XYZ file of N, CA and C in Angstrom:
615
model
N 1.757 10.906 -16.884
C 1.492 9.675 -17.489
C 1.141 8.511 -16.683
N 0.299 7.615 -16.656
C 0.151 6.626 -15.979
C 0.241 5.364 -16.587
N 1.207 4.324 -16.050
C 1.578 3.117 -16.702
C 1.906 2.412 -15.644
N 2.267 1.039 -15.968
C 2.358 0.060 -14.802
C 3.957 0.214 -14.564
N 3.865 -0.212 -13.304
C 5.427 -0.013 -12.416
C 6.280 -1.141 -13.038
N 7.583 -0.588 -12.982
C 8.835 -1.384 -13.391
C 9.458 -1.775 -12.056
N 10.269 -2.730 -12.096
C 11.113 -2.933 -10.889
C 12.446 -1.784 -11.061
N 12.528 -1.052 -11.864
C 13.559 -0.135 -11.813
C 12.881 1.328 -11.197
N 11.490 1.166 -11.125
C 10.949 2.228 -10.538
C 10.909 1.995 -8.749
N 11.100 0.906 -8.568
C 11.084 0.932 -6.987
C 11.800 1.819 -5.886
N 13.292 2.102 -6.189
C 13.731 2.983 -5.258
C 12.987 4.342 -5.171
N 12.309 4.788 -6.503
C 11.701 5.911 -6.316
C 10.089 5.891 -5.645
N 9.637 4.606 -5.724
C 8.621 4.213 -4.906
C 8.794 4.236 -3.681
N 9.640 3.770 -3.235
C 9.980 3.483 -1.859
C 10.266 5.171 -1.185
N 10.696 5.944 -2.003
C 11.199 6.929 -1.359
C 9.657 7.727 -1.495
N 8.885 7.546 -2.097
C 7.486 8.095 -2.154
C 7.072 7.853 -0.741
N 6.939 6.418 -0.521
C 6.256 5.663 0.738
C 6.876 6.055 1.721
N 8.148 6.702 1.882
C 8.980 7.193 3.091
C 8.325 8.532 3.293
N 8.403 9.309 2.242
C 7.609 10.583 2.764
C 6.082 10.595 2.888
N 5.281 10.017 2.053
C 3.907 9.881 2.075
C 3.588 9.305 3.662
N 4.325 8.299 4.337
C 3.976 7.593 5.477
C 5.017 7.708 6.415
N 5.563 8.927 6.484
C 6.825 9.347 7.463
C 6.218 8.962 9.029
N 5.005 9.301 9.144
C 4.421 9.007 10.811
C 4.510 7.473 11.102
N 4.243 6.665 10.209
C 3.985 5.386 10.321
C 5.718 4.725 10.611
N 6.340 5.236 9.612
C 7.870 4.832 9.519
C 8.553 5.116 11.036
N 8.094 6.266 11.363
C 8.528 6.770 12.657
C 8.161 6.066 13.900
N 6.751 5.561 14.106
C 6.225 4.732 14.557
C 6.869 3.428 15.047
N 6.785 2.867 13.917
C 7.278 1.343 13.803
C 8.629 1.330 13.638
N 9.386 1.994 13.129
C 10.802 1.801 13.028
C 11.736 2.817 13.153
N 11.094 4.030 13.973
C 12.079 5.003 14.479
C 13.262 5.758 13.502
N 12.366 5.531 12.392
C 12.974 6.073 10.853
C 14.433 5.398 10.445
N 14.328 4.142 11.190
C 15.833 3.371 10.858
C 15.512 2.490 9.398
N 14.538 2.262 9.441
C 14.230 1.169 8.153
C 14.973 1.855 6.925
N 15.675 1.169 5.945
C 16.298 1.526 4.946
C 15.287 1.177 3.542
N 15.547 2.097 2.901
C 14.749 2.057 1.485
C 14.650 0.780 0.875
N 15.781 0.056 1.045
C 15.817 -1.287 0.388
C 14.821 -2.452 0.981
N 14.381 -2.158 2.298
C 13.807 -3.007 2.869
C 12.065 -2.738 2.165
N 11.785 -1.283 2.085
C 10.705 -0.765 1.611
C 10.494 -1.505 -0.063
N 11.515 -1.408 -0.759
C 11.767 -1.976 -2.050
C 11.548 -3.426 -2.072
N 11.786 -4.190 -1.103
C 11.758 -5.471 -1.168
C 10.116 -5.965 -0.914
N 9.778 -5.140 -0.023
C 8.249 -5.525 0.164
C 7.315 -5.173 -1.150
N 7.436 -3.973 -1.826
C 7.037 -3.615 -3.191
C 7.106 -4.447 -4.136
N 8.292 -5.090 -4.120
C 8.769 -6.005 -5.138
C 7.631 -7.388 -5.178
N 7.484 -7.802 -4.159
C 6.575 -8.865 -4.134
C 5.178 -8.457 -4.607
N 4.725 -7.331 -4.269
C 3.562 -7.043 -4.767
C 3.510 -6.735 -6.161
N 4.620 -5.997 -7.132
C 4.691 -6.101 -8.411
C 4.858 -7.431 -8.921
N 5.357 -8.448 -8.163
C 5.368 -9.720 -8.780
C 3.959 -10.564 -8.839
N 3.062 -10.114 -7.559
C 1.707 -10.853 -7.634
C 0.488 -9.972 -8.500
N 0.756 -8.582 -8.488
C -0.269 -8.005 -9.606
C 0.494 -6.866 -10.295
N 1.225 -7.483 -11.321
C 2.002 -6.259 -12.100
C 0.880 -5.333 -12.720
N 0.007 -5.737 -13.187
C -0.773 -4.717 -13.959
C -1.535 -3.769 -13.129
N -1.735 -4.156 -11.687
C -2.350 -3.347 -10.737
C -1.636 -2.574 -9.911
N -0.179 -2.401 -10.311
C 0.755 -1.729 -9.684
C 1.068 -0.541 -10.821
N 0.721 0.565 -10.459
C 0.809 1.871 -11.322
C 1.419 2.805 -10.872
N 1.946 3.607 -11.602
C 2.769 5.001 -11.241
C 2.191 5.918 -12.033
N 2.373 7.148 -11.738
C 2.256 8.358 -12.547
C 3.740 8.948 -12.811
N 4.046 9.073 -14.007
C 5.430 9.519 -14.532
C 5.414 10.898 -14.936
N 6.218 12.027 -14.448
C 6.220 13.216 -14.897
C 7.240 13.077 -16.153
N 6.439 13.160 -17.225
C 7.079 13.012 -18.558
C 7.994 13.855 -19.009
N 8.037 15.011 -18.146
C 9.446 16.272 -18.501
C 10.522 15.586 -17.878
N 10.647 14.820 -16.884
C 11.741 14.566 -16.710
C 11.929 13.208 -16.048
N 10.965 12.506 -16.145
C 11.074 10.837 -16.085
C 11.067 10.870 -14.410
N 10.248 11.364 -13.916
C 10.347 11.320 -12.266
C 8.957 10.558 -12.081
N 8.978 9.798 -11.108
C 7.876 9.265 -10.524
C 7.280 10.049 -9.581
N 5.958 10.499 -9.488
C 5.495 11.500 -8.789
C 4.538 10.870 -7.938
N 4.196 9.593 -8.051
C 3.068 9.078 -7.408
C 2.912 7.342 -7.992
N 2.200 6.736 -7.003
C 2.027 5.258 -7.317
C 0.719 4.848 -6.623
N 0.141 3.734 -7.136
C -1.131 2.865 -6.463
C -0.969 1.590 -6.690
N -0.900 0.665 -5.628
C -0.970 -0.842 -5.657
C -2.539 -1.177 -5.446
N -3.150 -2.080 -6.232
C -4.049 -2.648 -5.891
C -4.205 -4.095 -6.330
N -4.856 -4.810 -5.749
C -4.924 -6.498 -5.880
C -6.292 -6.717 -6.076
N -6.464 -7.909 -7.004
C -7.670 -8.359 -7.088
C -7.942 -9.505 -6.030
N -6.932 -10.030 -5.177
C -7.052 -10.934 -3.966
C -5.877 -10.943 -3.152
N -6.027 -10.273 -2.191
C -4.759 -10.195 -1.326
C -3.900 -11.262 -1.191
N -4.871 -12.552 -1.355
C -3.878 -13.979 -1.050
C -2.689 -14.136 -2.224
N -2.910 -13.325 -3.423
C -1.925 -13.403 -4.536
C -0.617 -12.752 -3.835
N -0.643 -11.739 -2.876
C 0.473 -11.202 -2.328
C 1.161 -12.134 -1.633
N 0.414 -13.002 -0.629
C 0.915 -13.771 0.259
C 1.529 -15.286 -0.508
N 1.144 -15.869 -1.605
C 1.310 -16.674 -2.580
C 2.538 -16.365 -3.078
N 2.996 -15.093 -3.853
C 3.882 -14.507 -4.289
C 4.981 -14.647 -3.222
N 5.054 -14.052 -2.460
C 5.768 -14.018 -1.215
C 6.638 -15.570 -0.836
N 5.654 -16.508 -0.904
C 6.009 -17.942 -0.582
C 6.734 -18.634 -1.614
N 5.863 -18.290 -2.736
C 6.989 -18.926 -3.999
C 8.230 -18.132 -4.388
N 8.436 -16.946 -4.095
C 9.671 -16.326 -3.964
C 10.507 -16.523 -3.199
N 10.314 -17.135 -2.208
C 10.893 -17.374 -0.713
C 11.495 -15.714 -0.081
N 10.518 -14.974 -0.408
C 10.726 -13.628 -0.035
C 10.939 -13.660 1.590
N 10.089 -14.577 2.420
C 10.018 -14.356 3.824
C 11.523 -14.828 4.239
N 12.309 -15.937 3.639
C 13.313 -16.329 3.921
C 14.611 -15.524 3.618
N 14.425 -14.583 2.303
C 15.187 -13.334 2.062
C 15.307 -12.414 2.853
N 13.872 -12.186 3.410
C 14.027 -10.826 4.289
C 14.481 -11.023 5.555
N 14.290 -12.228 6.064
C 14.873 -12.679 7.276
C 16.422 -12.971 7.195
N 16.961 -13.207 6.299
C 18.252 -13.261 6.156
C 18.979 -11.802 5.997
N 18.470 -10.868 5.312
C 19.011 -9.525 5.059
C 18.693 -8.788 6.557
N 17.449 -9.118 7.114
C 17.243 -8.533 8.544
C 18.758 -8.933 9.534
N 18.765 -10.241 9.613
C 19.624 -10.813 10.221
C 21.140 -10.273 10.208
N 21.481 -10.129 8.675
C 23.022 -9.434 8.503
C 22.528 -7.719 8.480
N 21.675 -7.144 9.176
C 21.679 -6.031 9.533
C 21.379 -5.357 8.159
N 20.769 -5.544 7.191
C 20.771 -4.615 5.840
C 19.268 -3.811 6.157
N 18.770 -4.011 6.746
C 17.458 -3.200 6.656
C 17.641 -2.286 7.644
N 18.374 -2.228 8.510
C 18.441 -1.101 9.463
C 17.759 -0.995 10.745
N 17.218 -2.036 11.134
C 16.302 -2.015 12.218
C 16.395 -3.341 12.864
N 16.133 -3.164 14.462
C 16.108 -4.433 15.160
C 15.179 -5.207 15.533
N 14.761 -5.962 16.275
C 13.646 -6.759 16.925
C 12.609 -5.866 16.973
N 12.654 -4.899 17.653
C 11.619 -4.252 18.510
C 10.263 -3.831 17.255
N 10.961 -3.233 16.347
C 9.677 -2.989 15.204
C 9.008 -4.587 14.749
N 10.047 -5.250 14.734
C 9.170 -7.172 14.435
C 7.715 -7.072 15.372
N 8.113 -6.924 16.668
C 7.008 -6.945 17.595
C 5.898 -6.159 17.478
N 6.341 -4.895 17.090
C 5.109 -3.741 16.538
C 4.409 -4.082 15.320
N 5.286 -4.822 14.417
C 4.552 -5.162 13.140
C 3.633 -6.358 13.395
N 3.955 -6.998 14.137
C 3.211 -8.437 14.379
C 1.837 -7.952 15.322
N 2.048 -7.057 16.136
C 1.060 -6.520 17.014
C 0.148 -5.740 15.948
N 0.384 -5.273 15.075
C -0.330 -4.544 14.304
C -1.084 -5.556 13.292
N -0.594 -6.527 12.879
C -1.402 -7.607 12.386
C -2.592 -8.302 13.019
N -2.162 -8.480 14.433
C -2.973 -9.258 15.125
C -4.251 -8.185 15.473
N -3.890 -7.039 15.867
C -5.169 -5.904 16.155
C -5.862 -5.897 15.119
N -5.139 -5.540 13.842
C -5.869 -5.470 12.645
C -7.002 -6.373 12.312
N -6.604 -7.818 12.463
C -7.558 -8.651 12.094
C -8.720 -8.924 13.157
N -8.068 -8.713 14.378
C -8.969 -8.748 15.669
C -10.102 -7.745 15.432
N -9.909 -6.489 15.084
C -10.965 -5.532 15.027
C -11.695 -5.427 13.768
N -11.123 -5.810 12.578
C -11.712 -5.761 11.503
C -13.025 -6.730 11.340
N -14.143 -5.989 10.628
C -15.301 -6.826 10.500
C -15.182 -8.122 9.690
N -16.122 -9.215 9.885
C -16.151 -10.368 9.209
C -16.540 -9.884 7.850
N -17.225 -8.849 7.652
C -17.904 -8.656 6.081
C -16.560 -8.105 5.455
N -16.047 -7.146 6.144
C -14.753 -6.602 5.417
C -13.677 -7.761 4.922
N -13.409 -8.607 5.881
C -12.532 -9.984 5.668
C -13.230 -10.539 4.526
N -14.274 -10.448 3.998
C -14.849 -11.330 2.979
C -14.559 -10.625 1.569
N -13.906 -9.359 1.445
C -13.998 -8.539 0.476
C -12.358 -9.045 0.093
N -12.049 -9.423 -1.175
C -10.616 -9.925 -1.467
C -9.950 -8.841 -1.878
N -10.570 -8.119 -3.019
C -9.823 -7.020 -3.604
C -9.708 -5.744 -2.871
N -8.445 -5.074 -2.855
C -8.152 -3.933 -2.194
C -7.179 -2.979 -2.643
N -7.073 -1.729 -2.215
C -6.226 -0.840 -2.470
C -5.415 -0.713 -1.519
N -4.044 -1.528 -1.808
C -3.171 -1.608 -0.831
C -2.341 -0.410 -0.175
N -2.094 0.398 -1.193
C -1.183 1.530 -0.978
C -1.310 2.499 -2.069
N -1.311 3.834 -1.668
C -1.321 4.854 -3.055
C -0.399 6.215 -1.941
N 0.425 6.685 -2.676
C 1.326 7.828 -2.401
C 1.483 8.625 -3.504
N 1.896 10.053 -3.237
C 2.173 10.994 -4.221
C 3.335 11.762 -3.594
N 4.196 12.262 -4.162
C 5.277 13.197 -3.661
C 4.472 14.816 -3.082
N 4.987 15.204 -2.164
C 4.469 16.210 -1.521
C 4.643 17.305 -2.810
N 5.783 17.531 -3.520
C 5.684 18.592 -4.423
C 5.096 18.512 -5.457
N 4.152 17.474 -5.640
C 3.112 17.203 -6.766
C 1.930 17.136 -6.305
N 1.566 17.365 -5.101
C 0.260 17.113 -4.607
C -0.535 18.613 -5.034
N -1.852 18.451 -5.037
C -2.794 19.544 -5.638
C -3.043 19.596 -7.343
N -2.319 18.520 -7.708
C -2.555 18.227 -9.444
C -3.320 17.198 -9.913
N -3.891 16.594 -8.752
C -4.943 15.583 -9.027
C -4.367 14.196 -9.527
N -3.199 14.063 -9.228
C -2.535 12.592 -9.488
C -3.132 11.655 -8.548
N -3.362 11.964 -7.377
C -4.153 10.797 -6.403
C -5.635 10.369 -7.361
N -6.492 11.285 -7.659
C -7.449 11.203 -8.323
C -7.208 10.306 -9.551
N -6.392 10.519 -10.336
C -6.171 9.720 -11.753
C -5.519 8.423 -11.279
N -4.598 8.295 -10.045
C -4.371 7.097 -9.995
C -5.568 6.111 -9.251
N -6.232 6.455 -8.360
C -7.318 5.825 -8.052
C -8.240 5.406 -9.332
N -8.336 6.526 -10.126
C -9.317 6.108 -11.148
C -8.588 4.897 -11.937
N -7.520 5.057 -12.320
C -6.865 4.084 -12.949
C -7.002 2.567 -12.353
N -6.652 2.720 -11.001
C -6.782 1.370 -10.057
C -7.749 0.660 -10.187
N -9.042 1.542 -10.094
C -10.364 1.030 -10.043
C -10.786 0.530 -11.527
N -10.138 1.109 -12.355
C -10.724 0.613 -14.114
C -9.960 -0.756 -14.133
N -8.669 -0.905 -13.618
C -8.021 -2.383 -13.594
C -8.730 -3.273 -13.111
N -9.317 -3.158 -11.928
C -10.179 -4.103 -11.088
C -11.414 -4.270 -11.867
N -12.089 -3.349 -12.227
C -13.331 -3.543 -12.778
C -13.146 -4.324 -14.073
N -12.065 -4.308 -14.747
C -11.776 -4.868 -16.025
C -11.389 -6.421 -15.941
N -11.332 -6.508 -14.624
C -10.860 -7.991 -14.211
C -11.927 -8.923 -13.460
N -13.059 -8.052 -13.642
C -14.519 -8.513 -13.151
C -14.741 -8.488 -11.734
N -13.808 -7.652 -11.072
C -14.256 -7.459 -9.461
C -15.316 -6.666 -9.338
N -16.016 -7.020 -8.108
C -17.470 -6.724 -8.045
C -17.459 -5.768 -6.716
N -16.210 -5.915 -5.766
C -16.245 -5.271 -4.336
C -14.594 -4.826 -4.429
N -14.455 -3.864 -3.733
C -13.018 -3.253 -3.349
C -13.071 -2.734 -2.048
N -11.897 -3.109 -1.329
C -12.088 -2.414 0.190
C -10.596 -1.674 0.258
N -10.667 -0.963 1.388
C -9.453 0.059 1.662
C -9.358 0.418 3.076
N -8.449 0.678 3.494
C -8.321 1.286 5.096
C -7.731 2.581 5.062
N -8.118 3.577 5.584
C -7.664 5.104 5.698
C -7.790 5.494 7.161
N -6.775 6.238 7.534
C -6.815 7.027 8.766
C -7.914 7.777 8.948
N -8.679 7.959 10.270
C -9.824 9.099 10.220
C -9.108 10.387 10.082
N -7.994 10.677 10.430
C -7.708 12.081 10.200
C -7.230 12.431 8.891
N -7.135 11.438 8.019
C -6.802 11.903 6.547
C -7.804 12.286 5.952
N -8.429 13.470 6.112
C -9.545 14.014 5.430
C -9.366 14.098 4.058
N -8.539 14.730 3.172
C -8.223 14.712 1.702
C -8.651 13.233 1.143
N -7.858 12.372 1.731
C -8.274 10.716 1.109
C -9.414 10.319 1.131
N -10.110 10.775 2.383
C -11.434 10.262 2.676
C -12.445 10.850 1.730
N -12.277 12.061 1.411
C -13.053 12.679 0.302
C -12.817 12.190 -0.809
N -11.751 11.945 -1.300
C -11.345 11.617 -2.609
C -12.222 10.128 -2.734
N -11.732 9.349 -1.773
C -12.683 7.999 -1.790
C -13.933 7.824 -2.002
N -14.386 9.045 -1.114
C -16.053 9.134 -1.107
C -16.499 9.583 -2.654
N -15.604 10.263 -3.371
C -15.859 10.788 -4.719
C -16.057 9.807 -5.732
N -15.351 8.477 -5.331
C -15.439 7.639 -6.166
C -16.488 6.260 -5.710
N -17.222 6.740 -4.894
C -18.368 5.951 -4.350
C -17.886 4.897 -3.049
N -16.531 4.824 -2.328
C -16.559 4.248 -1.055
C -17.216 5.056 -0.003
N -17.693 3.790 0.685
C -18.473 4.412 1.857
C -17.760 3.402 2.952
N -18.031 4.119 4.127
C -17.560 3.229 5.580
C -18.513 1.942 6.002
N -17.501 0.912 6.070
C -18.565 -0.364 6.492
C -17.921 -0.916 7.874
N -16.941 -0.269 8.362
C -16.415 -0.602 9.488
C -15.200 0.195 9.877
N -14.825 -0.432 11.289
C -13.539 0.521 11.959
C -12.521 -0.792 12.291
N -11.230 -0.526 12.185
C -10.462 -1.153 12.704
C -9.019 -0.342 13.350
N -8.308 -1.306 14.131
C -7.285 -0.518 14.866
C -5.970 -1.108 14.885
N -4.849 -0.586 15.071
C -3.644 -0.930 15.298
C -2.847 -0.237 16.401
N -1.625 -0.640 16.648
C -1.051 0.069 17.906
C -0.623 1.343 17.453
N -0.948 1.983 16.266
C -0.803 3.401 15.897
C -2.088 4.098 16.084
N -3.192 3.399 16.100
C -4.233 4.088 16.046
C -5.586 3.465 15.113
N -6.456 4.174 14.984
C -7.735 3.344 14.375
C -7.699 3.652 12.752
N -8.155 2.708 12.060
C -8.619 2.767 10.640
C -10.073 3.012 10.189
N -10.403 3.496 9.345
C -11.671 3.480 8.584
C -11.768 2.460 7.716
N -12.679 1.245 7.342
C -12.528 0.205 6.600
C -13.738 0.869 5.470
N -13.083 0.964 4.093
C -14.212 1.545 3.335
C -14.426 0.547 2.109
N -15.567 0.616 1.354
C -15.957 -0.409 0.290
C -16.705 0.394 -0.929
N -16.439 -0.109 -2.017
C -17.011 0.232 -3.243
C -17.711 -0.951 -3.941
N -18.644 -0.865 -4.572
C -19.232 -1.950 -5.169
C -18.953 -1.361 -6.908
N -18.827 -2.167 -7.820
C -18.964 -1.719 -9.029
C -19.902 -1.990 -9.946
C-alpha cells in the first residue's frame, strides 16, 4: 500500500536510505553518521512537501519497504529548513556529537554542492520540480515497488500542475535509469560531485 509518510515512519525511512545508499554514506561519512541525522533531514522534506513524501507499506507486517520524495519546488525544502530553524538545530546536535561524524564530512558535502551547481546545466537548474530521493529495502526488490512509487510521485506532481520534473541518477545505476526511461525521462545533461558523475534527466507532463 502506498500512502503519505508520517513522522513516525522516519526511523524506518532512514534505515532504507542507509541500505540503499551505503556507498555514499561510506564515501562522505565513513559510515559514522547516525540514523538520527538522516531522520532530521527527511523531517524537513516531510514538512516542506507532506503529500509528495510517499512510502510503500507492507500491509501484512506494517513494515515500510520503500519511499519516494518528490517536491514541486526545491525552494520549499530550503524555506522549511529556515522556518523550522533546522540549520541551527543540526549545528547544535553536530557540535554535541549526536550525529556521529566530525568536520571532514562537512567539507565533503560543501564540495559536493559546489561541484553539483558548477557542472549542472542552466536548463536543468530552471526546472523546479524534482524527485529528490527514492529507495527500497533489498529484501523487497524485484516486486515493482520502485515502479509503483515513481508512478505515485509523478501523479502527485501532475495533479499539482507541474509541467516538468527532473532527477539525478548515477550512470552505473542501470536498473534505475531503465525505470525512469519507462516513465518518459530522458537525459538533458551531466553533473558531478566528489563521488563521481550524475546523469540529469527530465520528464514533461
